[in-house]
Structure formats: C-alpha cells, structure tokens
Short mmCIF file of C-alpha atoms in Angstrom, two decimals:
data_model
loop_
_atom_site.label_atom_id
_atom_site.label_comp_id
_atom_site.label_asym_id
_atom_site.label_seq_id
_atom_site.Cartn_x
_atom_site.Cartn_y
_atom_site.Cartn_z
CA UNK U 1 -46.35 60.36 14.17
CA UNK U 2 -44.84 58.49 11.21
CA UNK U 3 -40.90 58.77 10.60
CA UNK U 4 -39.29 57.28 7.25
CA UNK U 5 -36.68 55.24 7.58
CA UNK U 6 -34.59 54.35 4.66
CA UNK U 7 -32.52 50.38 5.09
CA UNK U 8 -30.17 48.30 2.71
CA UNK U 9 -31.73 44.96 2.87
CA UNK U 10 -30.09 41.60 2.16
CA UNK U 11 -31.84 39.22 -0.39
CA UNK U 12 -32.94 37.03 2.96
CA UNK U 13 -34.52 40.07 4.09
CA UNK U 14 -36.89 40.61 1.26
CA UNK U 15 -37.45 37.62 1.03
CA UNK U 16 -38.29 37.37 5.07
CA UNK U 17 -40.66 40.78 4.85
CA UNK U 18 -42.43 39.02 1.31
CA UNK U 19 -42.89 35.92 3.45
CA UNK U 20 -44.39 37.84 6.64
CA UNK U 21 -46.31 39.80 4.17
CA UNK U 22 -48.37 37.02 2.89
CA UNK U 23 -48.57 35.14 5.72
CA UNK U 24 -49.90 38.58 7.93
CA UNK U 25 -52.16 39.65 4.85
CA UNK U 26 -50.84 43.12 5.12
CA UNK U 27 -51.20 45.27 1.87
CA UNK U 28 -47.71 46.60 2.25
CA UNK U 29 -44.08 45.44 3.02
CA UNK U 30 -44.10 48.47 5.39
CA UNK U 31 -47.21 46.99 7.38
CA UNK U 32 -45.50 43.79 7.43
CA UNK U 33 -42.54 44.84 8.76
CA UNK U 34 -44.25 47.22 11.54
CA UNK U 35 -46.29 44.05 12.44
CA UNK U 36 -42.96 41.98 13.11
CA UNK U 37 -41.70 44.87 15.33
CA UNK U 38 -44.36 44.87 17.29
CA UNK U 39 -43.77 40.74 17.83
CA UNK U 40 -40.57 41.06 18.60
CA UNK U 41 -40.88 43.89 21.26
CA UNK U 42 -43.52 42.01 22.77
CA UNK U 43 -41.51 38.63 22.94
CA UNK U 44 -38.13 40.78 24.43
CA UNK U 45 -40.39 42.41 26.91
CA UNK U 46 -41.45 38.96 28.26
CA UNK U 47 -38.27 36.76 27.57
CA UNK U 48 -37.07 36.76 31.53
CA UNK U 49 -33.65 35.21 32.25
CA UNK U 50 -34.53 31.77 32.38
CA UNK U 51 -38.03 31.60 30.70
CA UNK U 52 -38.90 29.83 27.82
CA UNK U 53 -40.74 29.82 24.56
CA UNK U 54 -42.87 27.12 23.76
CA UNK U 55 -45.10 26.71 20.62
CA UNK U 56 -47.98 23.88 21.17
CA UNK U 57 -48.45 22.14 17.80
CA UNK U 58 -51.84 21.34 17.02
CA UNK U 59 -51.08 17.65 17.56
CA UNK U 60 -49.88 18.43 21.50
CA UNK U 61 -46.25 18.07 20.91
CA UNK U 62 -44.16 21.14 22.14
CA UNK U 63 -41.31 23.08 20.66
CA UNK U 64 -39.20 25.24 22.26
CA UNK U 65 -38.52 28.41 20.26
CA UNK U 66 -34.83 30.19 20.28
CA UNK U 67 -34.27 33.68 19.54
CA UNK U 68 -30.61 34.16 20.59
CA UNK U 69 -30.95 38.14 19.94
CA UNK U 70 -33.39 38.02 22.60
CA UNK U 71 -31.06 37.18 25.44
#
C-alpha cells in the first residue's frame, strides 16, 4: 500500500534529502527519503538505554555517533 503524504520542508531539509539522494543513488527524493526511514527505524529499534553507536573508520579509529532523538 502506498499513502501520499504532503510536508513543508525547511531549506536544510532539501538540502539533507538532495544529499541522501546522491549519496543512496536513488532516482527519486521520495526513494531517498523512504531509504532514511527505514535507517532510522532500524537504529531506534536497536538503540537500548545505555548502548552505543560506533562507526569504525577505515583507518581503525572509532567514533561514537549521537542521535539525541533517539533516546
């Protein structure tokens, strides 16, 4: 099932769904932004109190990754 949904979007957020378009390859801003909602419900559904995100750069250092929304 497919349901339209019509949004006011800042300047940021273009420019946020243009990035994650390019960077995802999708062919639409739609695709792009379905993509990123599927992302962030799988990061929620695995942020437990307490556990972290951590991003291993290609040269072994670690970042931890913050998503205050998420908590």
């Amino acid at each position: 099932m497919t349901i339209k949904v019509t949004m006011n979007l800042t300047q940021r957020d273009v420019r946020n769904t243009e990035s994650l378009q390019d960077f995802m390859h999708a062919r639409t801003k739609a695709q792009a932004v379905s993509t990123a909602l599927s992302v962030t419900k799988a990061l929620a559904e695995n942020m437990k109190p307490g556990s972290e995100l951590l991003i291993r750069q290609k040269d072994g250092s670690i970042e931890k990754i913050i998503f205050p929304e998420l908590y």
